[in-house]
Amino acid sequence: MRVVIAGGHGKIALRLERLLAERGDQVVGLIRNPAQIPDVVVLLSGADAVVFAAGAGPGSGAPRKDSVDRAASVLMADAAGQAGVRRFVQVSAMGAGQPPRPDSDEVWAAYITAKTAAEADLRARDLDWTILRPGGLTDDPATGKIRLAAPPVPRGTVPRADVAAVIAALLDNPGTRHQTLELTGGDSPVAAAVHSLA
Ligand SMILES: NC(=O)c1ccc[n+]([C@@H]2O[C@H](COP(=O)([O-])OP(=O)(O)OC[C@H]3O[C@@H](n4cnc5c(N)ncnc54)[C@H](OP(=O)(O)O)[C@@H]3O)[C@@H](O)[C@H]2O)c1
């Protein structure tokens, strides 16, 4: 499988790239791409799947939440459509899908608004999308045990290494298309949890 990952130097992306390469997949990580659709389409041509794992990250303000967490995902989905790559896994976040609470700070509200808009954009497309909403991310080692289900899943944390493993399993299970899934640490082995949803 040839997989293109937007946000290719991110913490989840680096773990995912290692997992995919170890099992023999071809991986292209996009880093600070000038985000010109023609350039991206060239890179996507011949790919089997796109993973959107970019994010404005901590320390960024509200405008960057919109330009990266929403607009960059829209750009990647445009490019996937133009390149004929149907499979698209989007890393969103728990909390998306609902308006931010009125007492949220401005940046968090912008982040949740951007993620929610990116999800809505993707759902409206004729692509084989899966939206993955992890809980709070940690750099702990992989546990291999997760809780993965349609919302609502109780809030919790999950190691980035397990998020990467879930994305790899989602790519193996195209029957998970058109689902929005929330992810935290849990008791289910990754492969079994993903397979049961496919
Ligand atoms: N933190 C949490 O607790 C949490 C919870 C749920 C979901 N998430 C989501 O999980 C995803 C990945 O998390 P992570 O920890 O792997 O993130 P990360 O390490 O911050 O990686 C994000 C990546 O996006 C890239 N990026 C930022 N702006 C870009 C731009 N304009 N063009 C191209 N690439 C750009 C960054 O590039 P540079 O390396 O050049 O900066 C970085 O490689 C994000 O979508 C995040 O919103 C996070």
PDB file of C-alpha atoms and ligand atoms in Angstrom:
ATOM      1  CA  MET A   1       0.000   0.000   0.000  1.00  0.00           C
ATOM      2  CA  ARG A   2       1.239   3.507  -0.783  1.00  0.00           C
ATOM      3  CA  VAL A   3       0.206   5.952   1.917  1.00  0.00           C
ATOM      4  CA  VAL A   4       0.644   9.728   1.891  1.00  0.00           C
ATOM      5  CA  ILE A   5       0.647  11.405   5.299  1.00  0.00           C
ATOM      6  CA  ALA A   6       0.005  15.111   5.713  1.00  0.00           C
ATOM      7  CA  GLY A   7       1.931  16.457   8.679  1.00  0.00           C
ATOM      8  CA  GLY A   8       4.634  13.920   7.987  1.00  0.00           C
ATOM      9  CA  HIS A   9       6.954  15.065  10.758  1.00  0.00           C
ATOM     10  CA  GLY A  10       4.297  15.061  13.463  1.00  0.00           C
ATOM     11  CA  LYS A  11       4.563  12.814  16.469  1.00  0.00           C
ATOM     12  CA  ILE A  12       1.753  10.493  15.402  1.00  0.00           C
ATOM     13  CA  ALA A  13       2.940  10.578  11.786  1.00  0.00           C
ATOM     14  CA  LEU A  14       6.503   9.555  12.638  1.00  0.00           C
ATOM     15  CA  ARG A  15       5.214   6.556  14.591  1.00  0.00           C
ATOM     16  CA  LEU A  16       2.790   5.645  11.816  1.00  0.00           C
ATOM     17  CA  GLU A  17       5.498   5.940   9.158  1.00  0.00           C
ATOM     18  CA  ARG A  18       7.697   3.525  11.105  1.00  0.00           C
ATOM     19  CA  LEU A  19       4.854   0.999  11.510  1.00  0.00           C
ATOM     20  CA  LEU A  20       3.882   1.139   7.850  1.00  0.00           C
ATOM     21  CA  ALA A  21       7.470   0.931   6.597  1.00  0.00           C
ATOM     22  CA  GLU A  22       8.193  -2.035   8.863  1.00  0.00           C
ATOM     23  CA  ARG A  23       5.347  -3.986   7.318  1.00  0.00           C
ATOM     24  CA  GLY A  24       6.424  -3.149   3.793  1.00  0.00           C
ATOM     25  CA  ASP A  25       4.122  -0.291   2.878  1.00  0.00           C
ATOM     26  CA  GLN A  26       5.427   2.683   0.917  1.00  0.00           C
ATOM     27  CA  VAL A  27       5.103   5.939   2.827  1.00  0.00           C
ATOM     28  CA  VAL A  28       5.305   9.555   1.698  1.00  0.00           C
ATOM     29  CA  GLY A  29       5.339  12.111   4.497  1.00  0.00           C
ATOM     30  CA  LEU A  30       4.450  15.696   3.551  1.00  0.00           C
ATOM     31  CA  ILE A  31       6.389  18.276   5.554  1.00  0.00           C
ATOM     32  CA  ARG A  32       5.588  21.981   5.481  1.00  0.00           C
ATOM     33  CA  ASN A  33       4.325  21.544   2.002  1.00  0.00           C
ATOM     34  CA  PRO A  34       3.674  24.826   0.212  1.00  0.00           C
ATOM     35  CA  ALA A  35       0.183  23.396  -0.001  1.00  0.00           C
ATOM     36  CA  GLN A  36      -0.319  24.035  -3.648  1.00  0.00           C
ATOM     37  CA  ILE A  37      -2.959  21.629  -4.843  1.00  0.00           C
ATOM     38  CA  PRO A  38      -1.121  20.769  -8.092  1.00  0.00           C
ATOM     39  CA  ASP A  39       2.002  19.818  -6.149  1.00  0.00           C
ATOM     40  CA  VAL A  40       0.021  17.731  -3.707  1.00  0.00           C
ATOM     41  CA  VAL A  41      -1.961  16.024  -6.470  1.00  0.00           C
ATOM     42  CA  VAL A  42       1.293  14.957  -8.110  1.00  0.00           C
ATOM     43  CA  LEU A  43       2.419  13.426  -4.833  1.00  0.00           C
ATOM     44  CA  LEU A  44      -0.910  11.694  -4.290  1.00  0.00           C
ATOM     45  CA  SER A  45      -1.102  10.160  -7.749  1.00  0.00           C
ATOM     46  CA  GLY A  46      -0.808   6.413  -7.395  1.00  0.00           C
ATOM     47  CA  ALA A  47      -1.357   6.497  -3.645  1.00  0.00           C
ATOM     48  CA  ASP A  48      -3.794   4.055  -2.064  1.00  0.00           C
ATOM     49  CA  ALA A  49      -4.606   6.186   0.953  1.00  0.00           C
ATOM     50  CA  VAL A  50      -4.139   9.583   2.534  1.00  0.00           C
ATOM     51  CA  VAL A  51      -3.774  10.207   6.253  1.00  0.00           C
ATOM     52  CA  PHE A  52      -4.325  13.723   7.532  1.00  0.00           C
ATOM     53  CA  ALA A  53      -2.196  13.884  10.688  1.00  0.00           C
ATOM     54  CA  ALA A  54      -1.209  17.551  10.588  1.00  0.00           C
ATOM     55  CA  GLY A  55      -2.283  20.001  13.213  1.00  0.00           C
ATOM     56  CA  ALA A  56      -1.438  23.550  14.183  1.00  0.00           C
ATOM     57  CA  GLY A  57      -0.089  22.234  17.472  1.00  0.00           C
ATOM     58  CA  PRO A  58       0.323  23.728  20.921  1.00  0.00           C
ATOM     59  CA  GLY A  59       1.303  27.367  21.084  1.00  0.00           C
ATOM     60  CA  SER A  60      -0.535  28.330  17.911  1.00  0.00           C
ATOM     61  CA  GLY A  61      -3.336  30.865  17.900  1.00  0.00           C
ATOM     62  CA  ALA A  62      -6.879  30.756  16.615  1.00  0.00           C
ATOM     63  CA  PRO A  63      -6.067  31.723  12.989  1.00  0.00           C
ATOM     64  CA  ARG A  64      -3.626  28.810  12.664  1.00  0.00           C
ATOM     65  CA  LYS A  65      -6.255  26.395  13.954  1.00  0.00           C
ATOM     66  CA  ASP A  66      -8.418  27.416  11.028  1.00  0.00           C
ATOM     67  CA  SER A  67      -5.623  27.465   8.436  1.00  0.00           C
ATOM     68  CA  VAL A  68      -4.172  24.076   9.423  1.00  0.00           C
ATOM     69  CA  ASP A  69      -6.721  21.973  11.313  1.00  0.00           C
ATOM     70  CA  ARG A  70      -9.540  22.942   8.939  1.00  0.00           C
ATOM     71  CA  ALA A  71      -8.124  24.377   5.720  1.00  0.00           C
ATOM     72  CA  ALA A  72      -5.188  22.008   5.292  1.00  0.00           C
ATOM     73  CA  SER A  73      -7.506  19.032   5.699  1.00  0.00           C
ATOM     74  CA  VAL A  74      -9.850  20.520   3.091  1.00  0.00           C
ATOM     75  CA  LEU A  75      -6.882  21.006   0.782  1.00  0.00           C
ATOM     76  CA  MET A  76      -5.768  17.413   1.222  1.00  0.00           C
ATOM     77  CA  ALA A  77      -9.277  16.137   0.597  1.00  0.00           C
ATOM     78  CA  ASP A  78      -9.504  18.288  -2.564  1.00  0.00           C
ATOM     79  CA  ALA A  79      -6.198  16.853  -3.712  1.00  0.00           C
ATOM     80  CA  ALA A  80      -7.241  13.279  -2.883  1.00  0.00           C
ATOM     81  CA  GLY A  81     -10.398  13.728  -4.927  1.00  0.00           C
ATOM     82  CA  GLN A  82      -8.497  15.155  -7.878  1.00  0.00           C
ATOM     83  CA  ALA A  83      -5.896  12.394  -7.720  1.00  0.00           C
ATOM     84  CA  GLY A  84      -8.545   9.682  -7.432  1.00  0.00           C
ATOM     85  CA  VAL A  85      -7.360   8.477  -4.024  1.00  0.00           C
ATOM     86  CA  ARG A  86     -10.533   7.395  -2.251  1.00  0.00           C
ATOM     87  CA  ARG A  87      -9.263   6.238   1.157  1.00  0.00           C
ATOM     88  CA  PHE A  88      -8.805   9.140   3.588  1.00  0.00           C
ATOM     89  CA  VAL A  89      -8.190   8.839   7.311  1.00  0.00           C
ATOM     90  CA  GLN A  90      -8.503  12.133   9.149  1.00  0.00           C
ATOM     91  CA  VAL A  91      -7.075  12.638  12.634  1.00  0.00           C
ATOM     92  CA  SER A  92      -9.586  14.836  14.417  1.00  0.00           C
ATOM     93  CA  ALA A  93     -10.008  15.171  18.188  1.00  0.00           C
ATOM     94  CA  MET A  94     -12.467  14.276  20.926  1.00  0.00           C
ATOM     95  CA  GLY A  95     -14.624  17.324  21.487  1.00  0.00           C
ATOM     96  CA  ALA A  96     -15.194  17.887  17.787  1.00  0.00           C
ATOM     97  CA  GLY A  97     -18.697  17.495  16.444  1.00  0.00           C
ATOM     98  CA  GLN A  98     -20.269  19.782  19.008  1.00  0.00           C
ATOM     99  CA  PRO A  99     -20.028  23.524  19.517  1.00  0.00           C
ATOM    100  CA  PRO A 100     -17.295  24.501  21.968  1.00  0.00           C
ATOM    101  CA  ARG A 101     -18.589  25.137  25.456  1.00  0.00           C
ATOM    102  CA  PRO A 102     -19.365  28.807  26.060  1.00  0.00           C
ATOM    103  CA  ASP A 103     -16.709  29.005  28.785  1.00  0.00           C
ATOM    104  CA  SER A 104     -13.960  27.630  26.482  1.00  0.00           C
ATOM    105  CA  ASP A 105     -10.939  29.803  25.892  1.00  0.00           C
ATOM    106  CA  GLU A 106     -10.670  31.383  22.459  1.00  0.00           C
ATOM    107  CA  VAL A 107      -7.947  29.097  21.112  1.00  0.00           C
ATOM    108  CA  TRP A 108      -9.632  25.885  22.260  1.00  0.00           C
ATOM    109  CA  ALA A 109     -12.914  27.103  20.765  1.00  0.00           C
ATOM    110  CA  ALA A 110     -11.149  27.848  17.467  1.00  0.00           C
ATOM    111  CA  TYR A 111      -9.516  24.401  17.520  1.00  0.00           C
ATOM    112  CA  ILE A 112     -12.788  22.558  18.100  1.00  0.00           C
ATOM    113  CA  THR A 113     -14.563  24.711  15.524  1.00  0.00           C
ATOM    114  CA  ALA A 114     -11.822  23.982  12.976  1.00  0.00           C
ATOM    115  CA  LYS A 115     -11.854  20.230  13.646  1.00  0.00           C
ATOM    116  CA  THR A 116     -15.653  20.149  13.453  1.00  0.00           C
ATOM    117  CA  ALA A 117     -15.611  22.006  10.122  1.00  0.00           C
ATOM    118  CA  ALA A 118     -12.898  19.716   8.727  1.00  0.00           C
ATOM    119  CA  GLU A 119     -14.972  16.686   9.682  1.00  0.00           C
ATOM    120  CA  ALA A 120     -18.106  18.122   8.077  1.00  0.00           C
ATOM    121  CA  ASP A 121     -16.206  18.915   4.893  1.00  0.00           C
ATOM    122  CA  LEU A 122     -14.884  15.370   4.679  1.00  0.00           C
ATOM    123  CA  ARG A 123     -18.249  13.717   5.384  1.00  0.00           C
ATOM    124  CA  ALA A 124     -19.780  15.629   2.463  1.00  0.00           C
ATOM    125  CA  ARG A 125     -17.258  14.196   0.007  1.00  0.00           C
ATOM    126  CA  ASP A 126     -17.458  11.130  -2.175  1.00  0.00           C
ATOM    127  CA  LEU A 127     -14.411   9.576  -0.517  1.00  0.00           C
ATOM    128  CA  ASP A 128     -13.914   6.478   1.632  1.00  0.00           C
ATOM    129  CA  TRP A 129     -13.210   8.524   4.707  1.00  0.00           C
ATOM    130  CA  THR A 130     -12.786   7.541   8.336  1.00  0.00           C
ATOM    131  CA  ILE A 131     -12.653  10.217  11.007  1.00  0.00           C
ATOM    132  CA  LEU A 132     -10.615   9.302  14.077  1.00  0.00           C
ATOM    133  CA  ARG A 133     -11.024  11.376  17.228  1.00  0.00           C
ATOM    134  CA  PRO A 134      -8.339  10.518  19.776  1.00  0.00           C
ATOM    135  CA  GLY A 135      -8.556  11.695  23.354  1.00  0.00           C
ATOM    136  CA  GLY A 136      -5.629  13.475  24.994  1.00  0.00           C
ATOM    137  CA  LEU A 137      -2.357  12.309  23.451  1.00  0.00           C
ATOM    138  CA  THR A 138       0.614  11.063  25.449  1.00  0.00           C
ATOM    139  CA  ASP A 139       4.126  10.004  24.481  1.00  0.00           C
ATOM    140  CA  ASP A 140       3.886   6.810  26.545  1.00  0.00           C
ATOM    141  CA  PRO A 141       4.905   3.551  24.888  1.00  0.00           C
ATOM    142  CA  ALA A 142       2.267   1.642  22.961  1.00  0.00           C
ATOM    143  CA  THR A 143      -0.034  -0.506  25.081  1.00  0.00           C
ATOM    144  CA  GLY A 144      -1.779  -2.189  22.154  1.00  0.00           C
ATOM    145  CA  LYS A 145      -5.051  -1.897  24.101  1.00  0.00           C
ATOM    146  CA  ILE A 146      -7.668   0.653  23.219  1.00  0.00           C
ATOM    147  CA  ARG A 147     -11.287   1.699  23.375  1.00  0.00           C
ATOM    148  CA  LEU A 148     -12.561   2.582  19.900  1.00  0.00           C
ATOM    149  CA  ALA A 149     -16.216   3.248  19.170  1.00  0.00           C
ATOM    150  CA  ALA A 150     -18.711   5.649  17.691  1.00  0.00           C
ATOM    151  CA  PRO A 151     -19.229   8.728  19.899  1.00  0.00           C
ATOM    152  CA  PRO A 152     -19.660   9.245  22.719  1.00  0.00           C
ATOM    153  CA  VAL A 153     -16.684   7.525  24.312  1.00  0.00           C
ATOM    154  CA  PRO A 154     -15.836   8.786  27.828  1.00  0.00           C
ATOM    155  CA  ARG A 155     -12.915  11.226  27.832  1.00  0.00           C
ATOM    156  CA  GLY A 156      -9.489   9.724  28.363  1.00  0.00           C
ATOM    157  CA  THR A 157      -5.948   9.669  27.086  1.00  0.00           C
ATOM    158  CA  VAL A 158      -4.195   7.477  24.544  1.00  0.00           C
ATOM    159  CA  PRO A 159      -0.534   7.090  23.590  1.00  0.00           C
ATOM    160  CA  ARG A 160       0.367   8.452  20.167  1.00  0.00           C
ATOM    161  CA  ALA A 161       1.943   5.071  19.432  1.00  0.00           C
ATOM    162  CA  ASP A 162      -1.457   3.416  19.851  1.00  0.00           C
ATOM    163  CA  VAL A 163      -3.075   6.083  17.654  1.00  0.00           C
ATOM    164  CA  ALA A 164      -0.552   5.229  14.944  1.00  0.00           C
ATOM    165  CA  ALA A 165      -1.366   1.528  15.290  1.00  0.00           C
ATOM    166  CA  VAL A 166      -5.080   2.264  15.010  1.00  0.00           C
ATOM    167  CA  ILE A 167      -4.537   4.298  11.842  1.00  0.00           C
ATOM    168  CA  ALA A 168      -2.506   1.469  10.324  1.00  0.00           C
ATOM    169  CA  ALA A 169      -5.317  -0.954  11.201  1.00  0.00           C
ATOM    170  CA  LEU A 170      -7.942   1.388   9.733  1.00  0.00           C
ATOM    171  CA  LEU A 171      -5.984   1.391   6.475  1.00  0.00           C
ATOM    172  CA  ASP A 172      -6.167  -2.420   6.524  1.00  0.00           C
ATOM    173  CA  ASN A 173      -9.909  -2.332   7.098  1.00  0.00           C
ATOM    174  CA  PRO A 174     -11.637  -0.218   4.439  1.00  0.00           C
ATOM    175  CA  GLY A 175     -14.953  -1.423   5.856  1.00  0.00           C
ATOM    176  CA  THR A 176     -14.468   1.257   8.519  1.00  0.00           C
ATOM    177  CA  ARG A 177     -15.206   3.915   5.905  1.00  0.00           C
ATOM    178  CA  HIS A 178     -17.914   6.471   6.619  1.00  0.00           C
ATOM    179  CA  GLN A 179     -17.491   6.115  10.358  1.00  0.00           C
ATOM    180  CA  THR A 180     -16.539   8.639  12.996  1.00  0.00           C
ATOM    181  CA  LEU A 181     -14.688   6.897  15.813  1.00  0.00           C
ATOM    182  CA  GLU A 182     -13.479   8.070  19.205  1.00  0.00           C
ATOM    183  CA  LEU A 183     -10.341   6.582  20.707  1.00  0.00           C
ATOM    184  CA  THR A 184      -8.892   6.290  24.192  1.00  0.00           C
ATOM    185  CA  GLY A 185      -6.851   3.740  26.058  1.00  0.00           C
ATOM    186  CA  GLY A 186      -8.878   0.645  26.898  1.00  0.00           C
ATOM    187  CA  ASP A 187      -8.993  -3.132  27.042  1.00  0.00           C
ATOM    188  CA  SER A 188      -9.386  -4.199  23.415  1.00  0.00           C
ATOM    189  CA  PRO A 189      -6.442  -5.243  21.258  1.00  0.00           C
ATOM    190  CA  VAL A 190      -6.052  -2.795  18.369  1.00  0.00           C
ATOM    191  CA  ALA A 191      -6.540  -5.232  15.498  1.00  0.00           C
ATOM    192  CA  ALA A 192      -9.618  -6.832  17.053  1.00  0.00           C
ATOM    193  CA  ALA A 193     -11.177  -3.478  17.928  1.00  0.00           C
ATOM    194  CA  VAL A 194     -10.767  -2.124  14.416  1.00  0.00           C
ATOM    195  CA  HIS A 195     -11.805  -5.362  12.729  1.00  0.00           C
ATOM    196  CA  SER A 196     -15.020  -5.501  14.759  1.00  0.00           C
ATOM    197  CA  LEU A 197     -16.041  -2.135  13.290  1.00  0.00           C
ATOM    198  CA  ALA A 198     -15.258  -3.007   9.686  1.00  0.00           C
TER     199      ALA A 198
HETATM  200  N1  LIG B   1      -2.489  16.984  21.530  1.00  0.00           N
HETATM  201  C1  LIG B   1      -3.564  16.261  21.808  1.00  0.00           C
HETATM  202  O1  LIG B   1      -3.808  15.904  22.971  1.00  0.00           O
HETATM  203  C2  LIG B   1      -4.496  15.869  20.683  1.00  0.00           C
HETATM  204  C3  LIG B   1      -5.672  15.196  21.000  1.00  0.00           C
HETATM  205  C4  LIG B   1      -6.491  14.747  19.961  1.00  0.00           C
HETATM  206  C5  LIG B   1      -6.143  14.980  18.647  1.00  0.00           C
HETATM  207  N2  LIG B   1      -4.988  15.665  18.345  1.00  0.00           N
HETATM  208  C6  LIG B   1      -4.655  15.830  16.921  1.00  0.00           C
HETATM  209  O2  LIG B   1      -3.714  14.836  16.546  1.00  0.00           O
HETATM  210  C7  LIG B   1      -3.028  15.279  15.362  1.00  0.00           C
HETATM  211  C8  LIG B   1      -1.568  14.959  15.403  1.00  0.00           C
HETATM  212  O3  LIG B   1      -1.018  15.129  16.673  1.00  0.00           O
HETATM  213  P1  LIG B   1       0.567  15.102  16.887  1.00  0.00           P
HETATM  214  O4  LIG B   1       0.803  15.089  18.343  1.00  0.00           O
HETATM  215  O5  LIG B   1       1.182  14.078  16.007  1.00  0.00           O
HETATM  216  O6  LIG B   1       0.903  16.545  16.310  1.00  0.00           O
HETATM  217  P2  LIG B   1       2.307  17.278  16.054  1.00  0.00           P
HETATM  218  O7  LIG B   1       3.424  16.438  16.540  1.00  0.00           O
HETATM  219  O8  LIG B   1       2.135  18.676  16.552  1.00  0.00           O
HETATM  220  O9  LIG B   1       2.377  17.246  14.461  1.00  0.00           O
HETATM  221  C9  LIG B   1       1.625  18.090  13.659  1.00  0.00           C
HETATM  222  C10 LIG B   1       2.316  18.169  12.331  1.00  0.00           C
HETATM  223  O10 LIG B   1       1.582  19.075  11.487  1.00  0.00           O
HETATM  224  C11 LIG B   1       2.533  19.828  10.794  1.00  0.00           C
HETATM  225  N3  LIG B   1       2.041  21.132  10.327  1.00  0.00           N
HETATM  226  C12 LIG B   1       1.659  22.177  11.076  1.00  0.00           C
HETATM  227  N4  LIG B   1       1.345  23.215  10.292  1.00  0.00           N
HETATM  228  C13 LIG B   1       1.541  22.790   9.014  1.00  0.00           C
HETATM  229  C14 LIG B   1       1.393  23.403   7.748  1.00  0.00           C
HETATM  230  N5  LIG B   1       0.980  24.667   7.651  1.00  0.00           N
HETATM  231  N6  LIG B   1       1.672  22.688   6.650  1.00  0.00           N
HETATM  232  C15 LIG B   1       2.092  21.412   6.760  1.00  0.00           C
HETATM  233  N7  LIG B   1       2.246  20.774   7.936  1.00  0.00           N
HETATM  234  C16 LIG B   1       1.975  21.459   9.046  1.00  0.00           C
HETATM  235  C17 LIG B   1       3.672  20.044  11.756  1.00  0.00           C
HETATM  236  O11 LIG B   1       4.823  20.400  11.024  1.00  0.00           O
HETATM  237  P3  LIG B   1       6.142  21.019  11.739  1.00  0.00           P
HETATM  238  O12 LIG B   1       6.854  19.810  12.319  1.00  0.00           O
HETATM  239  O13 LIG B   1       6.858  21.642  10.596  1.00  0.00           O
HETATM  240  O14 LIG B   1       5.658  21.980  12.775  1.00  0.00           O
HETATM  241  C18 LIG B   1       3.762  18.690  12.409  1.00  0.00           C
HETATM  242  O15 LIG B   1       4.619  17.834  11.708  1.00  0.00           O
HETATM  243  C19 LIG B   1      -3.356  16.746  15.195  1.00  0.00           C
HETATM  244  O16 LIG B   1      -4.344  16.869  14.179  1.00  0.00           O
HETATM  245  C20 LIG B   1      -3.964  17.124  16.545  1.00  0.00           C
HETATM  246  O17 LIG B   1      -4.896  18.171  16.421  1.00  0.00           O
HETATM  247  C21 LIG B   1      -4.178  16.110  19.344  1.00  0.00           C
END
